[in-house]
Tab-separated table of C-alpha atoms and ligand atoms in Angstrom:
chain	number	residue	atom	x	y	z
A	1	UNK	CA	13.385	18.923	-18.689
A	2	UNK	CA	10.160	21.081	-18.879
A	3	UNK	CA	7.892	19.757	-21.505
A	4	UNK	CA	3.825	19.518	-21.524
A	5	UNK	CA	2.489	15.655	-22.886
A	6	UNK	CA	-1.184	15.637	-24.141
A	7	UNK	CA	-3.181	12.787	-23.254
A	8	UNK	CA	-6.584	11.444	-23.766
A	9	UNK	CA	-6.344	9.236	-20.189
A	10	UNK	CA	-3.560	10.045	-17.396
A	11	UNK	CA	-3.219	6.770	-15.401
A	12	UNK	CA	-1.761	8.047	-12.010
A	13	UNK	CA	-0.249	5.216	-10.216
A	14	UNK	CA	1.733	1.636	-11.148
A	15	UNK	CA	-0.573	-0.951	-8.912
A	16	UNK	CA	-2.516	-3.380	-9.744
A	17	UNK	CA	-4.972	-0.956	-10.741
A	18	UNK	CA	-3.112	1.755	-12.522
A	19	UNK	CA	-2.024	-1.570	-14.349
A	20	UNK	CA	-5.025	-2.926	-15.246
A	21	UNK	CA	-6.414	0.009	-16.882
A	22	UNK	CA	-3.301	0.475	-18.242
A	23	UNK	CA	-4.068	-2.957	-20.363
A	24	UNK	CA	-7.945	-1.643	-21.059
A	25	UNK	CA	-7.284	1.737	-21.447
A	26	UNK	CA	-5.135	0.712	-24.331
A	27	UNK	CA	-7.138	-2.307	-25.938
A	28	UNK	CA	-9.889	0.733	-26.020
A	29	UNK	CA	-7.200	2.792	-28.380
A	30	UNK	CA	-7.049	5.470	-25.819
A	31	UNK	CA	-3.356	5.305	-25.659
A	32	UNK	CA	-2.852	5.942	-22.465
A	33	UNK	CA	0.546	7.495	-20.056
A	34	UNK	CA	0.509	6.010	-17.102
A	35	UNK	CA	3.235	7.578	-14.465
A	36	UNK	CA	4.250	5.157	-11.581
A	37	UNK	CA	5.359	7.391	-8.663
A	38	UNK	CA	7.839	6.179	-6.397
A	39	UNK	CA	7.245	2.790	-6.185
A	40	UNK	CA	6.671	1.298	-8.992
A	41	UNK	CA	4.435	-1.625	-9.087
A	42	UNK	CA	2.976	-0.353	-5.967
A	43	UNK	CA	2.243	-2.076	-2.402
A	44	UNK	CA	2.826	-5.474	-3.849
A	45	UNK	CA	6.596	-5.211	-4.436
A	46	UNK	CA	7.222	-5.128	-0.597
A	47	UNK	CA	6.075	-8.429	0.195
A	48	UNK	CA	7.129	-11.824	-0.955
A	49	UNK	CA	4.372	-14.948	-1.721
A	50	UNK	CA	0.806	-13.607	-2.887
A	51	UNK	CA	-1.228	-16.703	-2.502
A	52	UNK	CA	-4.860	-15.171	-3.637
A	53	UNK	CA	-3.748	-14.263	-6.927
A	54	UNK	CA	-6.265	-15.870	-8.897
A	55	UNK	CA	-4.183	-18.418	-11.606
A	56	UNK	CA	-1.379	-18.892	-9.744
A	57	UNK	CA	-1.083	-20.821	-6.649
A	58	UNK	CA	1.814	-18.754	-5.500
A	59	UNK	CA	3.443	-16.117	-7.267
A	60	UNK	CA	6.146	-13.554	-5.642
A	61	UNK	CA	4.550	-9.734	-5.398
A	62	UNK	CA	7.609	-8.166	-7.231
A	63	UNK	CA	7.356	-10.815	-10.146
A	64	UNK	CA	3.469	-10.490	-10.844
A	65	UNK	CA	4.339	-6.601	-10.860
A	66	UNK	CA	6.346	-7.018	-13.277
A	67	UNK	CA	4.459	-9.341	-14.968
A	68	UNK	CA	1.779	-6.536	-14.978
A	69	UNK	CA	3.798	-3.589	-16.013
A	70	UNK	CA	4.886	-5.966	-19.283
A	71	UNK	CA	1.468	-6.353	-19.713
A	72	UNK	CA	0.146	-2.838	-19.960
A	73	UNK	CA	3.598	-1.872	-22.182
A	74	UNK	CA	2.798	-4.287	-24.884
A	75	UNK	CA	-1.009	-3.586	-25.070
A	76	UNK	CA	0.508	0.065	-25.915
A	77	UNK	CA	0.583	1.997	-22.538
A	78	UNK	CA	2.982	4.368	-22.414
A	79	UNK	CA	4.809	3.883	-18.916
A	80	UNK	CA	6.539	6.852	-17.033
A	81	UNK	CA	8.895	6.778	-14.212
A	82	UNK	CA	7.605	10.266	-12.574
A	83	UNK	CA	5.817	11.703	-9.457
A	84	UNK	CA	2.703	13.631	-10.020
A	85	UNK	CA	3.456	16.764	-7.519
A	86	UNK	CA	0.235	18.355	-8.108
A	87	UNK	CA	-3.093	18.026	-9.934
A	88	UNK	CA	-5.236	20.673	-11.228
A	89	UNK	CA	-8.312	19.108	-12.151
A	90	UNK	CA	-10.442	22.267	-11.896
A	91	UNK	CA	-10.460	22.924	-15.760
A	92	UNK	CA	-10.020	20.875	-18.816
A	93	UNK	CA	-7.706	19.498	-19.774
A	94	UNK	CA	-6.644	18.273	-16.751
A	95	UNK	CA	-3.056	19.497	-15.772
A	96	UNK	CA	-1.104	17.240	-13.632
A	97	UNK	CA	2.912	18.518	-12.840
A	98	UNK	CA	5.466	16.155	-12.690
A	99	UNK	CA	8.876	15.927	-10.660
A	100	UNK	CA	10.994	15.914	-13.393
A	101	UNK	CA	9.499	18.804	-14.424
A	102	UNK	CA	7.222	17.460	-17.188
A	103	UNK	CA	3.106	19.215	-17.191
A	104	UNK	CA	0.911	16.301	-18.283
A	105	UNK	CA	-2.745	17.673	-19.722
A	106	UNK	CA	-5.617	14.372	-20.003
A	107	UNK	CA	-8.622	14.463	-21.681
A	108	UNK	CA	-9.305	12.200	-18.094
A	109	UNK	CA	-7.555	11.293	-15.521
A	110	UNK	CA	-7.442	7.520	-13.579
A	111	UNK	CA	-6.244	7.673	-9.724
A	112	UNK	CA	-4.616	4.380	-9.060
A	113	UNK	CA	-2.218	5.609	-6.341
A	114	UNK	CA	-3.472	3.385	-3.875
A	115	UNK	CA	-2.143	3.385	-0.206
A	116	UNK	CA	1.005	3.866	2.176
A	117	UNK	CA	2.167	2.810	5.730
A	118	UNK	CA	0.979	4.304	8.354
A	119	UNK	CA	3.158	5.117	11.500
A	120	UNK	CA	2.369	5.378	15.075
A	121	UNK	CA	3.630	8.909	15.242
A	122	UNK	CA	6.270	7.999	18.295
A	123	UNK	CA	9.605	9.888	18.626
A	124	UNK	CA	11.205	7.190	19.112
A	125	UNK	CA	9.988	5.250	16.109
A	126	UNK	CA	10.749	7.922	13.758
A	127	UNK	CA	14.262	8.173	15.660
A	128	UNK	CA	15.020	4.826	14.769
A	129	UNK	CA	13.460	4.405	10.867
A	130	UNK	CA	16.144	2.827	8.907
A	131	UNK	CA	18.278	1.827	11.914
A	132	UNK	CA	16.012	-0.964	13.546
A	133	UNK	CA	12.184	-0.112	12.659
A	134	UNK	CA	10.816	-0.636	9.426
A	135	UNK	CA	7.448	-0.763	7.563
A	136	UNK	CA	8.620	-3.793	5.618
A	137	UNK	CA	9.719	-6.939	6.613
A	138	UNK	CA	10.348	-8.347	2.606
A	139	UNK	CA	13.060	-5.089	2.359
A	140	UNK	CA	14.791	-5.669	6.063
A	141	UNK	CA	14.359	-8.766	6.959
A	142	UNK	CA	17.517	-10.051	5.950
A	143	UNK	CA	19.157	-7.866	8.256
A	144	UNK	CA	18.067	-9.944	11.447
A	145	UNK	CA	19.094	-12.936	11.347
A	146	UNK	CA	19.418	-14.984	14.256
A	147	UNK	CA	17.798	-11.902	16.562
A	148	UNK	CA	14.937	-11.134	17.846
A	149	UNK	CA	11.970	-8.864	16.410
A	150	UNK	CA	8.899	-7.189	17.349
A	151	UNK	CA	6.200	-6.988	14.863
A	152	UNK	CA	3.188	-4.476	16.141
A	153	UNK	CA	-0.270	-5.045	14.309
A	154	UNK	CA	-3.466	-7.626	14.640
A	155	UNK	CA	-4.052	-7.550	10.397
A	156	UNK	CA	-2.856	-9.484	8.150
A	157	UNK	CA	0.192	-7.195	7.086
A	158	UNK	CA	1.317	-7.645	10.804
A	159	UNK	CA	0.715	-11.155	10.868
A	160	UNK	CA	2.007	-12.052	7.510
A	161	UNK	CA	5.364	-9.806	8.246
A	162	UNK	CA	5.594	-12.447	11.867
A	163	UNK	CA	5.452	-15.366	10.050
A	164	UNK	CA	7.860	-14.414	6.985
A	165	UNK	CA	10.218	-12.985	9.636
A	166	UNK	CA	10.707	-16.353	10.909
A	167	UNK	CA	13.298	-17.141	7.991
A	168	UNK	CA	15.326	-14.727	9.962
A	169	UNK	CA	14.830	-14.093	13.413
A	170	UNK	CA	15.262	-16.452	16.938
A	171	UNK	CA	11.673	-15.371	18.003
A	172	UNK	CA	9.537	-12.701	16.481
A	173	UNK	CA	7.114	-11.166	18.768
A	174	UNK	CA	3.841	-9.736	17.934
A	175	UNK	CA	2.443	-6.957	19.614
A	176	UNK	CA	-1.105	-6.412	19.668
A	177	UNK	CA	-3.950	-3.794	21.352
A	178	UNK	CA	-6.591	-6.515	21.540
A	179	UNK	CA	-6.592	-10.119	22.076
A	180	UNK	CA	-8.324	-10.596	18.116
A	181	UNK	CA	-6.422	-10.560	15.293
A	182	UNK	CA	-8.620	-9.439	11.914
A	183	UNK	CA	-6.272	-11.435	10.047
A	184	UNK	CA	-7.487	-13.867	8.096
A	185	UNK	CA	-8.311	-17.006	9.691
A	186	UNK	CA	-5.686	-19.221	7.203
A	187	UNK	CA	-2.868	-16.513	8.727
A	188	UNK	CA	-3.868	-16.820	12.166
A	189	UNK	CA	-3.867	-20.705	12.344
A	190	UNK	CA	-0.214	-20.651	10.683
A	191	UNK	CA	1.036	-18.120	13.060
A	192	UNK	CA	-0.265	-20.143	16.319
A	193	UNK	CA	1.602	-23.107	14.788
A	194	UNK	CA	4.789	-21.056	14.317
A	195	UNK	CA	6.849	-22.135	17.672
A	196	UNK	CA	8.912	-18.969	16.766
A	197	UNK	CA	6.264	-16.431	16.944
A	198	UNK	CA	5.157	-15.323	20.369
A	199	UNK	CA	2.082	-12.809	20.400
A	200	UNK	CA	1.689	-10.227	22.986
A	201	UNK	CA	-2.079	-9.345	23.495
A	202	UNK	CA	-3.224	-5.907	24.939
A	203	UNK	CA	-0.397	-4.228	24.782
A	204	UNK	CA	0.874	-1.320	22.847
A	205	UNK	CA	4.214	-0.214	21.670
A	206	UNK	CA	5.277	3.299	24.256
A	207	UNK	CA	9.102	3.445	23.304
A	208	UNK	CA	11.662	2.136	21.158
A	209	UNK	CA	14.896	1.838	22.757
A	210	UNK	CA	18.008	2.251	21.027
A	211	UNK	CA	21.883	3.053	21.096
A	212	UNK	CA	23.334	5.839	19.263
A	213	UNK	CA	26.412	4.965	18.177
A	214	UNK	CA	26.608	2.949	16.119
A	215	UNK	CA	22.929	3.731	15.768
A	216	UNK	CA	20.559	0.656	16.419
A	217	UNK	CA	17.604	-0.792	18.399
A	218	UNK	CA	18.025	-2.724	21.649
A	219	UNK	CA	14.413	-3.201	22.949
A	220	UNK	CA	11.089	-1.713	23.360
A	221	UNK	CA	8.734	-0.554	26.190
A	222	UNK	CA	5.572	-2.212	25.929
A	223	UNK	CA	2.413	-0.367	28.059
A	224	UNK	CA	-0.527	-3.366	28.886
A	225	UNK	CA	-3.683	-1.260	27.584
A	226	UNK	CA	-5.735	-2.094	30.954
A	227	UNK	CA	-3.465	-2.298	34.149
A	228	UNK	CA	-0.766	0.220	32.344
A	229	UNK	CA	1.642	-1.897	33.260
A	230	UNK	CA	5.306	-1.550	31.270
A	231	UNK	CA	7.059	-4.030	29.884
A	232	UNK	CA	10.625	-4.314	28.339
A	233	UNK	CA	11.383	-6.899	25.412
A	234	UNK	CA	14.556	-6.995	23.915
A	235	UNK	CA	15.132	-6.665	20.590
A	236	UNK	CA	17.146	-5.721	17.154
A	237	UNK	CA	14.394	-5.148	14.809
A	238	UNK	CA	10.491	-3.307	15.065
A	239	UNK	CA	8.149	-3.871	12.371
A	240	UNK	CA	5.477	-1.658	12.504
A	241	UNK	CA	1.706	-3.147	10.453
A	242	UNK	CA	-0.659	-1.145	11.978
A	243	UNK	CA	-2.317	-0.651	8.388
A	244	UNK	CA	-2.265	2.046	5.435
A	245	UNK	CA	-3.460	5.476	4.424
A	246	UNK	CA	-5.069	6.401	1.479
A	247	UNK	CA	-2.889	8.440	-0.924
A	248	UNK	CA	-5.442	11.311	-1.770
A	249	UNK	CA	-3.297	13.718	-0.888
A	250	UNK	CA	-3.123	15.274	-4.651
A	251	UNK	CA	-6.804	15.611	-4.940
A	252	UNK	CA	-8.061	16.036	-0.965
A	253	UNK	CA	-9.538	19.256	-1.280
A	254	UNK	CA	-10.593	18.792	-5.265
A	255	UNK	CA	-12.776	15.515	-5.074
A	256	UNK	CA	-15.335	13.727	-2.664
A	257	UNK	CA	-13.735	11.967	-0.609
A	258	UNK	CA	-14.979	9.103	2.451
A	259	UNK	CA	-13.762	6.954	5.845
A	260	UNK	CA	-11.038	9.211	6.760
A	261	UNK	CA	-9.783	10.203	3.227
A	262	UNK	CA	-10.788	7.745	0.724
A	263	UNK	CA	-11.601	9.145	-2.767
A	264	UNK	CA	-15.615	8.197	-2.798
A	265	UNK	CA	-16.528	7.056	-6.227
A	266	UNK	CA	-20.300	6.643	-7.056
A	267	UNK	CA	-21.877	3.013	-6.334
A	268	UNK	CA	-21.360	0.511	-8.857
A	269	UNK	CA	-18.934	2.636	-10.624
A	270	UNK	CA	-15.435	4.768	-10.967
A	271	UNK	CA	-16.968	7.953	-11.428
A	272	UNK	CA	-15.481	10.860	-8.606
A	273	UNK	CA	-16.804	13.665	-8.015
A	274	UNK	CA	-15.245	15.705	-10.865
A	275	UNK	CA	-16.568	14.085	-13.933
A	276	UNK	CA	-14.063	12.977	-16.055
A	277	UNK	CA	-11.963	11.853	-13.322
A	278	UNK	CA	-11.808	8.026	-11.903
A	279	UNK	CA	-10.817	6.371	-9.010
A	280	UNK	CA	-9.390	2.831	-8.392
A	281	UNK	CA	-8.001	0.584	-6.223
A	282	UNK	CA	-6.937	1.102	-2.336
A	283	UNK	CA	-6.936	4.674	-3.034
A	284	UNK	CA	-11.172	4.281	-2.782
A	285	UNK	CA	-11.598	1.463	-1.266
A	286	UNK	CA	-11.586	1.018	2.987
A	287	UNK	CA	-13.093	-2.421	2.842
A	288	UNK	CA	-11.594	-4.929	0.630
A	289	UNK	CA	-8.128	-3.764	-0.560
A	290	UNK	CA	-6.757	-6.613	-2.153
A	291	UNK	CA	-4.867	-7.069	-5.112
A	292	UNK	CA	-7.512	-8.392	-7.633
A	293	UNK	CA	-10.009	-5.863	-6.250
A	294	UNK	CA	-7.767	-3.167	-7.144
A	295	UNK	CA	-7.013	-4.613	-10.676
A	296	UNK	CA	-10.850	-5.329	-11.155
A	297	UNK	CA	-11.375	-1.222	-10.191
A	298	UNK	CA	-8.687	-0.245	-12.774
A	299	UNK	CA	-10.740	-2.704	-15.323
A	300	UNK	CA	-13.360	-0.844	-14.595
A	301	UNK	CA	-12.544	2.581	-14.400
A	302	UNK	CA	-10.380	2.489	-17.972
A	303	UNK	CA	-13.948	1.314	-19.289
A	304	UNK	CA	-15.669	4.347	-17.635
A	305	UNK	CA	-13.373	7.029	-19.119
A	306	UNK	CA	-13.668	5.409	-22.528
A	307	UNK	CA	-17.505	5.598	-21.951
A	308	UNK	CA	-16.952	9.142	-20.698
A	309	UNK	CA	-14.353	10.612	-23.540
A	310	UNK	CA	-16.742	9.106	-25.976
A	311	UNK	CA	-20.095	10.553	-24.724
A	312	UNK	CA	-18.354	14.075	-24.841
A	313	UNK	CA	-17.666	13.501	-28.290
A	314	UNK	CA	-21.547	13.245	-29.414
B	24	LIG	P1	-0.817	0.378	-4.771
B	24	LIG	O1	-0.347	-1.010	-4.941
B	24	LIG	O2	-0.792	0.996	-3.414
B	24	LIG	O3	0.004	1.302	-5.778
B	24	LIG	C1	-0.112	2.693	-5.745
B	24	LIG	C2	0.731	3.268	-6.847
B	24	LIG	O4	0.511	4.677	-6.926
B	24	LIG	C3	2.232	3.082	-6.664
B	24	LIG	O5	2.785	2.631	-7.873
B	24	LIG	C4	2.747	4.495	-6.358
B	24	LIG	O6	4.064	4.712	-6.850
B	24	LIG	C5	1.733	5.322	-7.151
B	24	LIG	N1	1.609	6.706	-6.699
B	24	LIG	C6	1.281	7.170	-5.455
B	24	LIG	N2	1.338	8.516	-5.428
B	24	LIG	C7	1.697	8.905	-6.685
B	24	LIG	C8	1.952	10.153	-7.282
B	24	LIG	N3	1.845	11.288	-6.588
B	24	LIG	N4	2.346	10.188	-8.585
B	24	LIG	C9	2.435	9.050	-9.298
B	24	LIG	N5	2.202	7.831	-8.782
B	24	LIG	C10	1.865	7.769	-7.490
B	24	LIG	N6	-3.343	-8.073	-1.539
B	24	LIG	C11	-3.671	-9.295	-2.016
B	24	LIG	O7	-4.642	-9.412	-2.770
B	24	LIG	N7	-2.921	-10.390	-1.712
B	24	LIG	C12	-1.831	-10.327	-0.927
B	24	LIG	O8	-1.195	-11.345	-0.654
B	24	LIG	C13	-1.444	-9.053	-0.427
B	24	LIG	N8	-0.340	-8.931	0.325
B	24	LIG	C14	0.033	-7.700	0.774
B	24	LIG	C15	1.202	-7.589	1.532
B	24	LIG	C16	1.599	-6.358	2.002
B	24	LIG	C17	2.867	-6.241	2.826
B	24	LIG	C18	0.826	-5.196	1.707
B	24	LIG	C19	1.265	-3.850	2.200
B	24	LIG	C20	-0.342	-5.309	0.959
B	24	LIG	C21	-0.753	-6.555	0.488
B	24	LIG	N9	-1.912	-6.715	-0.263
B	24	LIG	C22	-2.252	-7.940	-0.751
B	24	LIG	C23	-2.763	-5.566	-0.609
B	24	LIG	C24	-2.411	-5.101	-2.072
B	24	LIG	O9	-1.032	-4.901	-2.194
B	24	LIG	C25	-3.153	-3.819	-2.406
B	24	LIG	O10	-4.544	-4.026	-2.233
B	24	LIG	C26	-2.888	-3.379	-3.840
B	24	LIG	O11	-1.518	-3.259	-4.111
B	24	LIG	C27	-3.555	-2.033	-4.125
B	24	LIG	O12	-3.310	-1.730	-5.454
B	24	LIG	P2	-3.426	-0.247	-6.016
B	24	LIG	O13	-3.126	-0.352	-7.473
B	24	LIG	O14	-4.705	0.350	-5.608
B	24	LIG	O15	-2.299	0.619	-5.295
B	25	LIG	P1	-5.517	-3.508	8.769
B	25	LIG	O1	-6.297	-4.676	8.282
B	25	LIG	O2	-6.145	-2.156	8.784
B	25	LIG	O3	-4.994	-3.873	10.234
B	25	LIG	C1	-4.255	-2.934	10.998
B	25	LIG	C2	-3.910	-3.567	12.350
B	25	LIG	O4	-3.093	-2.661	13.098
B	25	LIG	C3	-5.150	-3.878	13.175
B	25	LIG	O5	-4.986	-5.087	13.848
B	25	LIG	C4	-5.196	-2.692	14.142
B	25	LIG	O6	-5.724	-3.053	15.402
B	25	LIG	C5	-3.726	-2.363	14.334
B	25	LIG	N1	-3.541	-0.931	14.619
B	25	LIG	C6	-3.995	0.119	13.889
B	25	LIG	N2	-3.603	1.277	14.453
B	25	LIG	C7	-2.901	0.958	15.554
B	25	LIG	C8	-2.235	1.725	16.561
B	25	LIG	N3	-2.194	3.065	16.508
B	25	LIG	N4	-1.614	1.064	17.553
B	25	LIG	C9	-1.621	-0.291	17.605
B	25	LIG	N5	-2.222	-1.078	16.679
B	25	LIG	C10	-2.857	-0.454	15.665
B	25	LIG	O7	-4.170	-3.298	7.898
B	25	LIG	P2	-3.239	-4.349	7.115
B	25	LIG	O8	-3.001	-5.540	7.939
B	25	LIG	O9	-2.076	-3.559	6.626
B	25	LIG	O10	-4.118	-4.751	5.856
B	25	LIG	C11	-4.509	-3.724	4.927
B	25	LIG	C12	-5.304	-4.369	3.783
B	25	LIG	O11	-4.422	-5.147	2.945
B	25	LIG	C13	-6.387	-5.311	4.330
B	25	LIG	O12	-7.529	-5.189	3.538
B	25	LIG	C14	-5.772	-6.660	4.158
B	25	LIG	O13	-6.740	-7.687	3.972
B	25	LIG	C15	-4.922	-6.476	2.877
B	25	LIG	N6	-3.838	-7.472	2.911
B	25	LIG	C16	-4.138	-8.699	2.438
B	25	LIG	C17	-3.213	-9.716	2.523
B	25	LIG	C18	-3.590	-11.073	2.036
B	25	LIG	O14	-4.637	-11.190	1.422
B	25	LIG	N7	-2.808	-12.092	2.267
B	25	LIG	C19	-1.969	-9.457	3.118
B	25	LIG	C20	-1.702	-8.199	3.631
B	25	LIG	C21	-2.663	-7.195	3.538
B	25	LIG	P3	-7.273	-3.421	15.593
B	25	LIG	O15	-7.417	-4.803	15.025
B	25	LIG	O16	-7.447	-3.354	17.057
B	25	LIG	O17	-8.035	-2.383	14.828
């Protein structure tokens, strides 16, 4: 279907903070179209208990997503399932180009596409996605029961992924460069009193090893940072935490951006460097990336573009 939509704001992104400015954006009558990409809900819906959400104790990511998403639809945000392919936002109205063939034009325009996985770039690894390794342990860790797993990562994605991964596996391994895990301290006591979990300090993952037919993992070569020294450790499943990249990709060479590709927004504010354009969330933020963060971002950048559309009305 090729149509063009009009809209005052163009929320890009269904996180917690294309969400949350989803819910502003349309108590401020702005009637906003928010498109959610390809995973709707965002980061959130791959893991399983978010403890630091603040009013509930405990809440599953998935549910508080769409808890969120039911939120911003009956304050009046329009939500689309689409994939912004590319943005122009060298004239206004901003043009933004959907998958399914749809050109969205915005008065302004809120980034909330927040962050992905990143990989370590092996052969093997990439070999061996979807039969054995895996970014997410919520999605595939069902599939290893009773085995044994390797989770790679120090944060606390990686350490978080260990300890949920115990449901499932006979021993989880975690593989780390440095003998310090910047998880949070809460994490790291749990995981030293997990009898299943087994971490692996200085070492780094060189080669997953694999059959292929029928396709699947059998162990990985470990390399000791210092002495070099190789190591094999059996195993059915690889989880691979090692942290996420900012998804600036539509706007890289169009806005400001910081730390290896964050969108840089001015202090204090949502502002880019394109004015009528606002960034939230992971997408700008390297330090805190957290859930209420990012929804506190989208609170605050649907309250910047309403400021904004109505200062170029005057
Ligand atoms: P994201 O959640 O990353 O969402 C980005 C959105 O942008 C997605 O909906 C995606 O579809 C969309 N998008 C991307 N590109 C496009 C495009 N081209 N077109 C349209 N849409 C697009 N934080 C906590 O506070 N507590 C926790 O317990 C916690 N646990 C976590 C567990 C895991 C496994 C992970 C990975 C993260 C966890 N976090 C946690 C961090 C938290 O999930 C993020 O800080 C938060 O989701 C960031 O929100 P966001 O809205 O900026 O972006
Ligand atoms: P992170 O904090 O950036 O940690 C990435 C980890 O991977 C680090 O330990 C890093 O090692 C390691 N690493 C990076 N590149 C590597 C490589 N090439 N080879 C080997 N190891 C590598 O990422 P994250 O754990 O995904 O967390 C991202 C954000 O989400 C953080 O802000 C985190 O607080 C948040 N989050 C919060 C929760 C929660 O609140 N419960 C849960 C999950 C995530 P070094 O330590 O040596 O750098």
């Amino acid at each position: 279907m090729t149509e063009t939509r009009h809209t005052k704001v163009l929320i890009i992104g269904s996180g917690p903070a294309g969400y949350t400015a989803g819910v502003y954006a349309s108590r401020a009558m702005l009637e906003p179209l928010l498109v959610q990409g390809i995973e709707p809900g965002g980061q959130l819906t791959t893991t399983t208990e978010v403890e630091n959400w603040p009013g509930d104790t405990e809440v599953q990511g998935p549910d508080l997503m769409v808890r969120m998403e039911a939120h911003a639809k009956a304050m009046g945000c329009e939500i689309v399932g689409d994939i912004i392919t590319d943005l122009d936002l060298s004239r206004r109205p901003f043009t933004a180009r959907g998958d399914s063939g749809t050109t969205y034009t915005a008065d302004a325009v809120i980034l909330a596409t927040g962050a992905r996985a990143k990989w370590l770039g092996l052969p093997s690894e990439e070999a061996f996605k979807g039969f054995g390794v895996s970014a997410c342990a919520t999605c595939d860790g069902f599939f290893y029961r009773g085995q044994e797993i390797v989770v790679i990562g120090g944060g606390n994605t990686a350490v978080e992924e260990a300890l949920f991964l115990t449901n499932f596996a006979s021993k989880v391994t975690l593989i780390h460069r440095r003998d310090e895990l910047r998880a949070e301290r809460i994490l790291i006591d749990r995981l030293m009193k997990n009898e299943k979990i087994e971490p692996l300090w200085h070492h780094v993952l060189e080669e997953v090893v694999g059959t292929d037919n029928p396709k699947g993992v059998e162990s990985v070569r470990v390399k000791h940072v210092e002495t070099g020294e190789i190591t094999e450790i059996p195993c059915k499943g690889v989880f691979v935490a090692i942290g996420h990249a900012p998804a600036s990709e539509l706007v890289k060479d169009q806005l400001d951006l910081h730390n290896g590709g964050y969108v840089q927004v001015k202090p204090g504010s949502t502002e880019t460097s394109v004015p009528g354009v606002f960034a939230a969330g992971d997408l700008t933020d390297h330090k805190y990336r957290q859930a209420v963060t990012s929804a506190g971002m989208g609170c605050m950048a649907a309250l910047d573009s309403e400021h904004w559309l109505a200062a170029q009305q005057d």
